[in-house]
Structures are given as C-alpha cells and as structure tokens.
Amino acid sequence: MSIQVAVNGYGTIGKRVADAVALQPDMELIGVGKTRPNHEAELAIENGYPLYAAIEDRIDLFDEAGLELAGTVEEMVEAADIVVDACPSGIGADNKSLYEAHDTPALYQGGEDADLVDVSFNARGNFDEATSADHVRVVSCNTTGLSRLLAPLQEEYGVEKARVTLVRRGGDPAQTGRGPINDILPNPVSLPSHHGPDVNTIFPDLAIDTLGLKVPATLMHTHSVNVTLESTPDADAVRELLDEQTRTFLIPEGAGIDGAGALKEFAMDRGRPRADIWENCIWSESVSMEGSDLYLFQAIHQESDVVPENVDAIRAVLGTADAAESIERTNETMEIGF
Ligand code: NAD
C-alpha cells in the first residue's frame, strides 16, 4: 500500500511538494488543504488533487466559486499517513496540535522554529535521524543549500570553519509586498545571521559564521562561501567531489551563465516545471583553493530546492527507504540533475 500523503498549505512550496509527491510510485497524494478559493485552489482541482478546506467558516466561499471540496483539513489529516505542512511561517506551529490530535506525523518547513520539532532534516546531511520522529522540519532553502555543500566537504576533507555571506532575494516573484525595492540591506544587521545556527541543527559540531543581506531581486539567492578545510585538496579535486553529488550542479565554464537570470532561462529551456532548479548551482570557475581555504559562489532557487527534501523526509520518517534509495528514487522521478 502506498504512503498516503496530505499537503496542508498549497502555496509556493506546497504546490511543488504536491506535484513531486504525485510523481512518486510509493506515495499517493490524498489531498491538499486551502484556506480560500483562489487560482491555486483551481489549479489543485485541475490537477485532480482533492481539495480540503482549512477553515470551516469559509466552506461556502468554495461552493460559491464552484470549487468542489472533498472535506475539511481535519478529515484529510485523519486519513493521511503523514502530512506535509507548507503553511506560512508560524502557522505550522499553530497546526501542530491538529496533527497530534490525529496521531499523524508531520513535516514542517524552514519558516518554523527548530524547537517546534523533534528533528530538523536534510536528506544528504542527516536522513536517518528523522526515522520514527513525529515532528520534523525540512530546513529552509538557504540551510538546505549549505547542508548539501558542507556534508561532502566535511566527510571528505573535514571542515575547520565555514564563513558564508548570503545575498538573499527580497521576495519570491509573486510576493509583491516584499522588498527592498531599491536598496541593499545588511539583514540582519547583527552577526551572525540565523543561517549558521540553523545549519547547526543539521551538523551540531560544525563551526560556521554567516552574514545576511537582502537585495532587490526575486529569482534566487547567491552565497559567497569560504570554507577552511582540514586538508589541502586542489580545486579540481573539490570540483570533482561536488560534481559527484546528485543535488549540486556545477555550472560549466563557458556555459555563458552569469547569474540567476541566465540560470532560470537555462531551466526554462530545459522544460523544468515552473523553471524550478532543485539543485545547488555552483559556478565551476569560482571553486578556488588558497592554502586550506576553499572559496566558491553558489545560487539557490529558494522556491524549489527544498521540494525533493520533503519527499525524502516522508520516507525517512516512515522508515520505508534508506537515504541512498530515497534520494535516488526522488531524483529519478523528478528528473533531478542537468
Ligand atoms: P506561501 O504563502 O506561498 O504559501 C502558503 C500557503 O498556505 C498559502 O496558499 C496560504 O493561503 C496557505 N495557508 C495559510 N494559512 C493556512 C492554514 N491555516 N491552513 C492551510 N493553508 C494555509 O508560503 P511559502 O513560501 O510556500 O512558505 C511556506 C513555508 O515554507 C514557510 O515556512 C516558509 O518559510 C518555507 N519556505 C519558503 C520558501 C520560499 O522561498 N518561498 C523556501 C523554503 C521554505
């Protein structure tokens, strides 16, 4: 019997996770939860995903919009083996008691606090730790991107200290109210930013300092990375190591990809759904060694890199596959890897 998965919150992350779950041979998407009958609710119906109302008082609004409901989110949670909560930051915490009341294990997203859950999760970093946990947080887009990079470096060379400056997009393309619109903000202005401590929820002993900025861009984040290694490989060896990883894409030298705009064009040209880029995009030419110091630039597509991680977290929690099997199955079904 396939894993019965519910997705509560069908926005930027939720709709992508729903599509990825629907592709999995060992999973069935039993429905998605929505608060209101907007264009995304219509999309769920068009995709054949049963639609459940998150707020009972608003059921009439769905009727008036001509959108058929399969029931309430509470009924969906009761029927599910696991629920993926993809509600806005903080709402996941509000929903926790609902999932507990129905004894349904839940995945939350990176906008929730780490102390809401038993385990924070990254498939490459700590897959096994999520097994049998009831409440698991798939870490944020930036922490996912850093974990995927730091895991192989730590295993292969040892990490003495990581220092990362995160140049973050002001908002997603559809977030018209976000900014800055014409500025470059140290954000947060005090150090370290929350990203380093968040990486420590995956690798508790890793020494890492992070600084954050926000810029008037919507497409992707860019990380400027310096990792002091415990050994001194040459840059080619590091490139090879990163190239062997399945969720890191080394942008080839000479590809003419100079930034997030070209990366998104690249993804569109290759027929990626929503121009999603699930992989860390590391500029091959930027990978440099100065003594034991590694330097590189990577771009992270904030709307999609956590999607395969959610799929893997489902199998990790329910113990239906080990890390290698799950990552391979997710990669194959989603066609991850350029
Ligand atoms: P979003 O606003 O695009 O989507 C959230 C959806 O949940 C919306 O459709 C909203 O109507 C719905 N919703 C609100 N309250 C609800 C409730 N009580 N029950 C059911 N649905 C409800 O938000 P998002 O960008 O998808 O973010 C979701 C989570 O993922 C947050 O924790 C965020 O921090 C995290 N995250 C976001 C990004 C990103 O770049 N967008 C990246 C990684 C992680």
XYZ file of C-alpha atoms in Angstrom, residues 35-305:
271
model
C -7.890 28.462 3.136
C -9.564 30.186 0.194
C -10.749 29.506 -3.351
C -8.096 31.367 -5.346
C -6.302 30.414 -8.578
C -4.166 27.883 -6.720
C -7.288 26.123 -5.423
C -8.483 25.936 -9.028
C -5.106 24.509 -10.034
C -5.418 21.748 -7.444
C -8.792 20.748 -8.914
C -7.388 20.907 -12.464
C -4.549 18.607 -11.363
C -7.058 16.161 -9.898
C -5.916 16.773 -6.312
C -8.776 16.509 -3.782
C -9.256 19.885 -2.117
C -9.869 20.226 1.628
C -10.983 23.379 3.438
C -8.624 24.574 6.171
C -11.188 26.945 7.704
C -14.724 25.604 8.161
C -16.334 29.068 8.143
C -15.086 29.559 4.581
C -16.566 26.385 3.074
C -19.354 28.449 1.470
C -16.773 30.527 -0.406
C -15.539 27.387 -2.202
C -19.164 26.470 -3.077
C -19.767 29.987 -4.418
C -16.592 29.769 -6.534
C -17.785 26.451 -7.947
C -14.862 24.512 -6.450
C -15.788 21.118 -5.121
C -14.393 20.255 -1.699
C -13.553 16.726 -0.608
C -13.915 17.691 3.054
C -12.119 19.563 5.808
C -8.388 19.581 6.553
C -9.148 17.740 9.781
C -10.639 14.854 7.765
C -7.632 14.922 5.414
C -5.206 14.765 8.349
C -7.112 11.838 9.869
C -6.909 9.894 6.587
C -3.195 10.582 5.986
C -0.140 8.536 6.984
C 1.803 11.803 7.060
C 1.045 15.465 6.475
C 3.371 17.977 4.872
C 2.613 21.367 6.396
C 3.532 24.096 3.911
C 1.656 26.952 5.547
C 3.242 30.383 6.064
C 5.861 30.706 8.839
C 4.288 30.316 12.263
C 1.049 28.739 11.034
C 2.734 25.328 11.062
C 3.247 25.758 14.801
C -0.459 26.591 15.188
C -1.345 23.417 13.258
C 0.814 21.094 15.365
C -1.960 20.282 17.857
C -4.256 19.234 14.990
C -1.680 16.739 13.717
C -1.058 15.480 17.245
C -4.776 15.039 17.884
C -4.943 12.658 14.914
C -1.619 10.939 15.639
C -0.433 11.894 12.173
C 3.301 12.552 11.820
C 4.030 15.932 10.272
C 6.717 17.659 8.247
C 7.077 21.414 8.684
C 9.028 23.946 6.621
C 12.030 26.132 7.353
C 9.970 29.122 8.480
C 9.098 27.280 11.693
C 11.355 27.375 14.747
C 13.719 24.447 15.211
C 12.397 23.838 18.716
C 8.894 23.085 17.351
C 10.105 19.701 16.148
C 11.998 16.581 17.193
C 14.435 16.779 14.266
C 15.489 19.249 11.566
C 16.122 17.472 8.274
C 18.319 17.478 5.210
C 18.472 14.299 3.121
C 22.212 14.499 2.418
C 23.018 15.625 5.952
C 21.042 13.576 8.498
C 18.393 11.373 6.813
C 18.461 8.630 9.467
C 17.806 10.967 12.375
C 14.225 11.548 11.191
C 13.199 7.898 11.345
C 10.151 7.464 13.596
C 10.108 11.155 14.586
C 6.602 12.627 14.816
C 7.513 16.221 14.001
C 10.259 17.019 11.501
C 11.290 20.344 9.994
C 12.698 20.399 6.475
C 15.219 23.217 6.833
C 14.981 26.432 4.822
C 16.122 26.914 1.241
C 19.418 28.504 2.360
C 20.141 25.912 5.033
C 19.346 23.146 2.536
C 21.809 24.683 0.067
C 24.523 24.978 2.723
C 23.937 21.467 4.105
C 24.269 19.887 0.674
C 27.552 21.680 0.168
C 29.040 21.172 3.623
C 28.159 17.455 4.018
C 30.563 16.170 1.357
C 33.280 18.703 2.303
C 33.079 17.619 5.935
C 33.173 13.908 5.042
C 35.991 14.176 2.514
C 38.266 16.867 3.922
C 36.987 17.913 7.361
C 35.755 21.468 7.935
C 37.698 23.677 10.309
C 35.410 26.672 9.819
C 32.822 27.846 7.285
C 32.107 31.520 6.615
C 29.226 32.373 4.321
C 27.716 35.642 3.131
C 24.160 35.086 1.936
C 22.897 37.597 -0.606
C 19.191 36.930 -0.350
C 16.380 37.750 -2.753
C 13.956 40.284 -1.264
C 10.903 38.143 -2.031
C 9.576 35.455 -4.350
C 8.325 36.648 -7.771
C 4.680 36.575 -6.629
C 5.356 38.345 -3.316
C 4.544 41.852 -4.478
C 4.648 43.312 -0.985
C 8.259 42.361 -0.209
C 11.421 44.383 -0.655
C 13.744 46.221 -0.631
C 12.794 47.775 -3.946
C 15.881 49.995 -4.323
C 18.417 49.222 -1.643
C 20.909 46.709 -0.311
C 20.193 45.816 3.286
C 22.524 44.176 5.773
C 19.856 41.766 7.078
C 20.057 41.005 9.867
C 22.477 43.820 10.636
C 23.780 41.997 13.713
C 26.013 38.964 13.357
C 25.732 36.063 12.989
C 22.606 35.725 10.866
C 20.274 32.877 11.856
C 21.551 30.728 8.976
C 24.693 29.481 10.756
C 22.809 28.313 13.856
C 20.244 26.752 11.516
C 22.998 24.744 9.785
C 23.950 23.552 13.283
C 20.513 21.920 13.599
C 21.803 19.501 10.922
C 25.537 19.461 11.827
C 25.703 20.363 15.539
C 29.509 20.439 15.736
C 30.286 22.340 12.560
C 31.945 25.752 13.052
C 30.110 28.244 10.832
C 29.560 32.010 10.785
C 27.028 33.563 8.431
C 26.157 37.116 7.364
C 22.990 38.041 5.503
C 21.997 40.748 3.036
C 18.735 41.378 1.207
C 18.695 42.786 -2.306
C 16.039 43.880 -4.833
C 15.871 40.542 -6.667
C 13.300 37.750 -6.784
C 14.851 34.902 -8.746
C 17.407 33.199 -6.490
C 19.726 33.623 -3.506
C 23.503 33.794 -4.014
C 26.004 32.532 -1.443
C 29.615 33.695 -1.229
C 31.301 30.782 0.528
C 34.664 30.411 2.283
C 35.370 27.084 3.986
C 38.658 26.473 5.791
C 39.261 22.758 5.281
C 41.285 20.431 7.488
C 43.303 19.362 4.435
C 44.525 20.992 1.232
C 42.964 19.383 -1.860
C 43.413 21.193 -5.148
C 40.467 22.998 -6.720
C 39.955 20.271 -9.337
C 39.533 17.626 -6.643
C 36.919 19.775 -4.908
C 35.129 20.330 -8.222
C 35.087 16.598 -8.835
C 33.714 15.906 -5.360
C 30.929 18.459 -5.803
C 30.181 17.175 -9.296
C 29.686 13.646 -7.931
C 26.901 14.850 -5.620
C 23.443 14.427 -7.102
C 21.886 17.700 -5.957
C 24.721 20.028 -6.826
C 25.052 21.325 -10.375
C 28.452 22.619 -11.400
C 27.779 25.377 -13.908
C 30.295 24.558 -16.645
C 32.926 27.090 -17.559
C 31.957 28.726 -20.821
C 28.219 27.996 -20.456
C 27.517 31.721 -20.509
C 25.526 31.531 -17.283
C 26.494 34.649 -15.365
C 23.708 34.880 -12.801
C 20.239 33.880 -11.650
C 18.529 35.285 -14.756
C 20.548 33.049 -17.067
C 20.077 30.090 -14.710
C 16.306 30.484 -14.832
C 16.447 30.779 -18.628
C 18.533 27.585 -18.679
C 15.900 25.819 -16.561
C 13.053 27.077 -18.764
C 14.851 25.972 -21.934
C 15.188 22.509 -20.465
C 11.488 22.303 -19.731
C 11.703 22.428 -15.953
C 8.242 22.817 -14.342
C 7.854 26.441 -13.157
C 11.527 26.901 -14.209
C 12.432 25.200 -10.941
C 16.059 24.499 -10.083
C 16.182 21.845 -7.370
C 19.990 21.680 -7.337
C 22.587 23.992 -5.767
C 24.127 25.843 -8.723
C 27.871 26.229 -8.141
C 29.955 28.267 -10.557
C 32.722 25.881 -11.541
C 35.177 28.712 -12.242
C 34.618 30.140 -8.768
C 35.824 26.986 -6.992
C 39.271 28.050 -5.760
C 41.737 26.926 -3.117
C 44.121 29.281 -1.306
C 46.073 27.049 1.064
C 43.359 25.221 3.020
C 40.743 27.893 2.222
C 38.059 26.949 -0.291
C 36.133 29.739 -1.998
C 33.099 29.491 -4.276
C 29.818 31.104 -5.327
C 26.551 29.197 -5.445
C 22.995 30.167 -6.376
C 19.989 28.640 -4.640
C 16.464 28.591 -6.057
C 14.503 29.370 -2.927
C 11.144 28.205 -4.251
C 12.211 24.675 -5.146
C 15.401 23.289 -3.582
